[in-house]
């Protein structure tokens, strides 16, 4: 099982992957964004909220 801090790192990595790959692999990039949202939601957060949590750490 991952820690909440590890999940925040995953959300950040998936969002960055989405941004980097959207033009090259749009379907895969979109799936990364959905997965980031699911991980964030498992902690009661949206993606933006999860990323702001990371910034405050």
Short mmCIF file of N, CA, C and O in Angstrom, two decimals:
data_model
loop_
_atom_site.label_atom_id
_atom_site.label_comp_id
_atom_site.label_asym_id
_atom_site.label_seq_id
_atom_site.Cartn_x
_atom_site.Cartn_y
_atom_site.Cartn_z
N UNK A 1 0.84 -1.18 0.00
CA UNK A 1 0.00 0.00 0.00
C UNK A 1 0.89 1.25 0.00
O UNK A 1 1.89 1.32 0.69
N UNK A 2 0.47 2.23 -0.80
CA UNK A 2 1.24 3.48 -0.91
C UNK A 2 0.82 4.46 0.19
O UNK A 2 -0.31 4.43 0.64
N UNK A 3 1.74 5.34 0.52
CA UNK A 3 1.43 6.41 1.46
C UNK A 3 0.76 7.55 0.71
O UNK A 3 0.88 7.65 -0.52
N UNK A 4 0.07 8.46 1.42
CA UNK A 4 -0.51 9.62 0.75
C UNK A 4 0.55 10.45 0.02
O UNK A 4 0.29 10.97 -1.07
N UNK A 5 1.73 10.56 0.57
CA UNK A 5 2.80 11.32 -0.09
C UNK A 5 3.22 10.66 -1.40
O UNK A 5 3.49 11.35 -2.38
N UNK A 6 3.24 9.34 -1.41
CA UNK A 6 3.57 8.62 -2.64
C UNK A 6 2.47 8.83 -3.69
O UNK A 6 2.77 9.00 -4.88
N UNK A 7 1.23 8.85 -3.24
CA UNK A 7 0.13 9.10 -4.18
C UNK A 7 0.21 10.51 -4.77
O UNK A 7 -0.08 10.71 -5.94
N UNK A 8 0.59 11.50 -3.95
CA UNK A 8 0.76 12.85 -4.48
C UNK A 8 1.84 12.88 -5.55
O UNK A 8 1.70 13.56 -6.57
N UNK A 9 2.91 12.14 -5.33
CA UNK A 9 3.98 12.06 -6.33
C UNK A 9 3.46 11.42 -7.61
O UNK A 9 3.76 11.88 -8.72
N UNK A 10 2.65 10.38 -7.48
CA UNK A 10 2.06 9.74 -8.66
C UNK A 10 1.14 10.69 -9.42
O UNK A 10 1.18 10.74 -10.66
N UNK A 11 0.32 11.43 -8.69
CA UNK A 11 -0.57 12.40 -9.33
C UNK A 11 0.26 13.41 -10.11
O UNK A 11 -0.03 13.71 -11.28
N UNK A 12 1.30 13.93 -9.49
CA UNK A 12 2.16 14.91 -10.16
C UNK A 12 2.79 14.31 -11.43
O UNK A 12 2.77 14.93 -12.50
N UNK A 13 3.30 13.11 -11.32
CA UNK A 13 3.95 12.46 -12.47
C UNK A 13 2.95 12.20 -13.60
O UNK A 13 3.26 12.42 -14.78
N UNK A 14 1.76 11.77 -13.26
CA UNK A 14 0.74 11.51 -14.28
C UNK A 14 0.28 12.78 -14.96
O UNK A 14 0.07 12.80 -16.18
N UNK A 15 0.14 13.86 -14.21
CA UNK A 15 -0.26 15.14 -14.80
C UNK A 15 0.84 15.65 -15.74
O UNK A 15 0.56 16.14 -16.84
N UNK A 16 2.09 15.51 -15.32
CA UNK A 16 3.20 15.93 -16.19
C UNK A 16 3.25 15.06 -17.44
O UNK A 16 3.49 15.57 -18.54
N UNK A 17 3.03 13.76 -17.29
CA UNK A 17 3.00 12.86 -18.45
C UNK A 17 1.90 13.30 -19.40
O UNK A 17 2.11 13.36 -20.62
N UNK A 18 0.74 13.60 -18.86
CA UNK A 18 -0.38 14.06 -19.69
C UNK A 18 0.03 15.28 -20.51
O UNK A 18 -0.19 15.34 -21.72
N UNK A 19 0.63 16.26 -19.85
CA UNK A 19 1.02 17.50 -20.54
C UNK A 19 2.08 17.24 -21.61
O UNK A 19 2.02 17.81 -22.70
N UNK A 20 3.02 16.36 -21.29
CA UNK A 20 4.13 16.09 -22.22
C UNK A 20 3.71 15.26 -23.43
O UNK A 20 4.29 15.38 -24.51
N UNK A 21 2.73 14.38 -23.26
CA UNK A 21 2.39 13.41 -24.30
C UNK A 21 1.09 13.68 -25.03
O UNK A 21 0.73 12.94 -25.94
N UNK A 22 0.39 14.74 -24.68
CA UNK A 22 -0.93 14.99 -25.27
C UNK A 22 -0.88 15.08 -26.79
O UNK A 22 -1.78 14.57 -27.46
N UNK A 23 0.15 15.68 -27.35
CA UNK A 23 0.23 15.82 -28.81
C UNK A 23 0.67 14.54 -29.50
O UNK A 23 0.34 14.32 -30.67
N UNK A 24 1.42 13.69 -28.79
CA UNK A 24 2.00 12.49 -29.41
C UNK A 24 1.11 11.26 -29.21
O UNK A 24 0.91 10.49 -30.14
N UNK A 25 0.61 11.09 -28.00
CA UNK A 25 -0.23 9.94 -27.66
C UNK A 25 -1.45 10.43 -26.87
O UNK A 25 -1.53 10.24 -25.67
N UNK A 26 -2.40 11.06 -27.56
CA UNK A 26 -3.51 11.68 -26.84
C UNK A 26 -4.36 10.71 -26.01
O UNK A 26 -4.79 11.06 -24.91
N UNK A 27 -4.59 9.50 -26.49
CA UNK A 27 -5.41 8.55 -25.73
C UNK A 27 -4.70 8.12 -24.45
O UNK A 27 -5.31 8.06 -23.37
N UNK A 28 -3.43 7.83 -24.57
CA UNK A 28 -2.65 7.41 -23.40
C UNK A 28 -2.50 8.57 -22.41
O UNK A 28 -2.59 8.37 -21.20
N UNK A 29 -2.29 9.77 -22.94
CA UNK A 29 -2.17 10.95 -22.09
C UNK A 29 -3.47 11.21 -21.35
O UNK A 29 -3.46 11.53 -20.15
N UNK A 30 -4.59 11.05 -22.03
CA UNK A 30 -5.89 11.25 -21.40
C UNK A 30 -6.11 10.23 -20.29
O UNK A 30 -6.64 10.55 -19.22
N UNK A 31 -5.69 9.00 -20.53
CA UNK A 31 -5.82 7.95 -19.49
C UNK A 31 -4.97 8.30 -18.27
O UNK A 31 -5.39 8.08 -17.14
N UNK A 32 -3.80 8.87 -18.48
CA UNK A 32 -2.95 9.28 -17.37
C UNK A 32 -3.66 10.34 -16.53
O UNK A 32 -3.62 10.31 -15.30
N UNK A 33 -4.32 11.27 -17.20
CA UNK A 33 -5.04 12.33 -16.49
C UNK A 33 -6.21 11.76 -15.69
O UNK A 33 -6.44 12.15 -14.54
N UNK A 34 -6.93 10.81 -16.27
CA UNK A 34 -8.04 10.16 -15.57
C UNK A 34 -7.51 9.42 -14.34
O UNK A 34 -8.08 9.52 -13.25
N UNK A 35 -6.42 8.70 -14.51
CA UNK A 35 -5.84 7.96 -13.40
C UNK A 35 -5.38 8.91 -12.29
O UNK A 35 -5.58 8.64 -11.10
N UNK A 36 -4.78 10.04 -12.67
CA UNK A 36 -4.38 11.04 -11.68
C UNK A 36 -5.60 11.51 -10.89
O UNK A 36 -5.53 11.65 -9.66
N UNK A 37 -6.70 11.73 -11.58
CA UNK A 37 -7.92 12.15 -10.92
C UNK A 37 -8.46 11.09 -9.96
O UNK A 37 -8.94 11.42 -8.87
N UNK A 38 -8.37 9.84 -10.37
CA UNK A 38 -8.85 8.75 -9.51
C UNK A 38 -8.01 8.64 -8.24
O UNK A 38 -8.55 8.43 -7.15
N UNK A 39 -6.71 8.77 -8.40
CA UNK A 39 -5.83 8.69 -7.23
C UNK A 39 -6.09 9.86 -6.29
O UNK A 39 -6.19 9.70 -5.07
N UNK A 40 -6.20 11.06 -6.85
CA UNK A 40 -6.50 12.23 -6.03
C UNK A 40 -7.84 12.06 -5.31
O UNK A 40 -7.96 12.35 -4.11
N UNK A 41 -8.84 11.59 -6.04
CA UNK A 41 -10.18 11.42 -5.46
C UNK A 41 -10.18 10.40 -4.33
O UNK A 41 -10.98 10.52 -3.38
N UNK A 42 -9.29 9.43 -4.39
CA UNK A 42 -9.23 8.44 -3.31
C UNK A 42 -8.82 9.07 -1.99
O UNK A 42 -8.99 8.47 -0.93
N UNK A 43 -8.31 10.29 -2.05
CA UNK A 43 -7.94 11.04 -0.85
C UNK A 43 -8.87 12.23 -0.63
O UNK A 43 -8.59 13.12 0.17
N UNK A 44 -9.98 12.24 -1.36
CA UNK A 44 -10.95 13.31 -1.22
C UNK A 44 -10.51 14.62 -1.84
O UNK A 44 -10.96 15.68 -1.45
N UNK A 45 -9.62 14.54 -2.84
CA UNK A 45 -9.07 15.73 -3.48
C UNK A 45 -9.32 15.71 -4.98
O UNK A 45 -9.42 14.65 -5.58
N UNK A 46 -9.36 16.89 -5.57
CA UNK A 46 -9.29 17.02 -7.01
C UNK A 46 -7.82 17.09 -7.40
O UNK A 46 -6.93 17.19 -6.53
N UNK A 47 -7.55 17.08 -8.68
CA UNK A 47 -6.15 17.12 -9.13
C UNK A 47 -5.47 18.41 -8.67
O UNK A 47 -4.36 18.37 -8.13
N UNK A 48 -6.13 19.55 -8.86
CA UNK A 48 -5.52 20.82 -8.47
C UNK A 48 -5.25 20.86 -6.97
O UNK A 48 -4.19 21.34 -6.54
N UNK A 49 -6.19 20.32 -6.18
CA UNK A 49 -5.99 20.28 -4.74
C UNK A 49 -4.80 19.38 -4.37
O UNK A 49 -4.02 19.71 -3.48
N UNK A 50 -4.70 18.25 -5.03
CA UNK A 50 -3.58 17.34 -4.76
C UNK A 50 -2.25 18.01 -5.09
O UNK A 50 -1.29 17.91 -4.32
N UNK A 51 -2.21 18.70 -6.22
CA UNK A 51 -0.97 19.38 -6.60
C UNK A 51 -0.63 20.51 -5.64
O UNK A 51 0.54 20.74 -5.34
N UNK A 52 -1.63 21.19 -5.12
CA UNK A 52 -1.35 22.25 -4.14
C UNK A 52 -0.89 21.67 -2.81
O UNK A 52 -0.09 22.27 -2.11
N UNK A 53 -1.37 20.48 -2.48
CA UNK A 53 -0.89 19.77 -1.28
C UNK A 53 0.60 19.48 -1.43
O UNK A 53 1.37 19.64 -0.49
N UNK A 54 0.99 19.09 -2.60
CA UNK A 54 2.39 18.78 -2.88
C UNK A 54 3.24 20.03 -2.69
O UNK A 54 4.31 19.98 -2.11
N UNK A 55 2.73 21.16 -3.16
CA UNK A 55 3.49 22.40 -3.07
C UNK A 55 3.68 22.87 -1.63
O UNK A 55 4.63 23.56 -1.32
N UNK A 56 2.75 22.47 -0.74
CA UNK A 56 2.85 22.90 0.64
C UNK A 56 3.68 21.96 1.50
O UNK A 56 3.88 22.21 2.67
N UNK A 57 4.17 20.89 0.92
CA UNK A 57 4.96 19.92 1.69
C UNK A 57 6.39 20.35 1.79
O UNK A 57 6.97 20.98 1.04
#
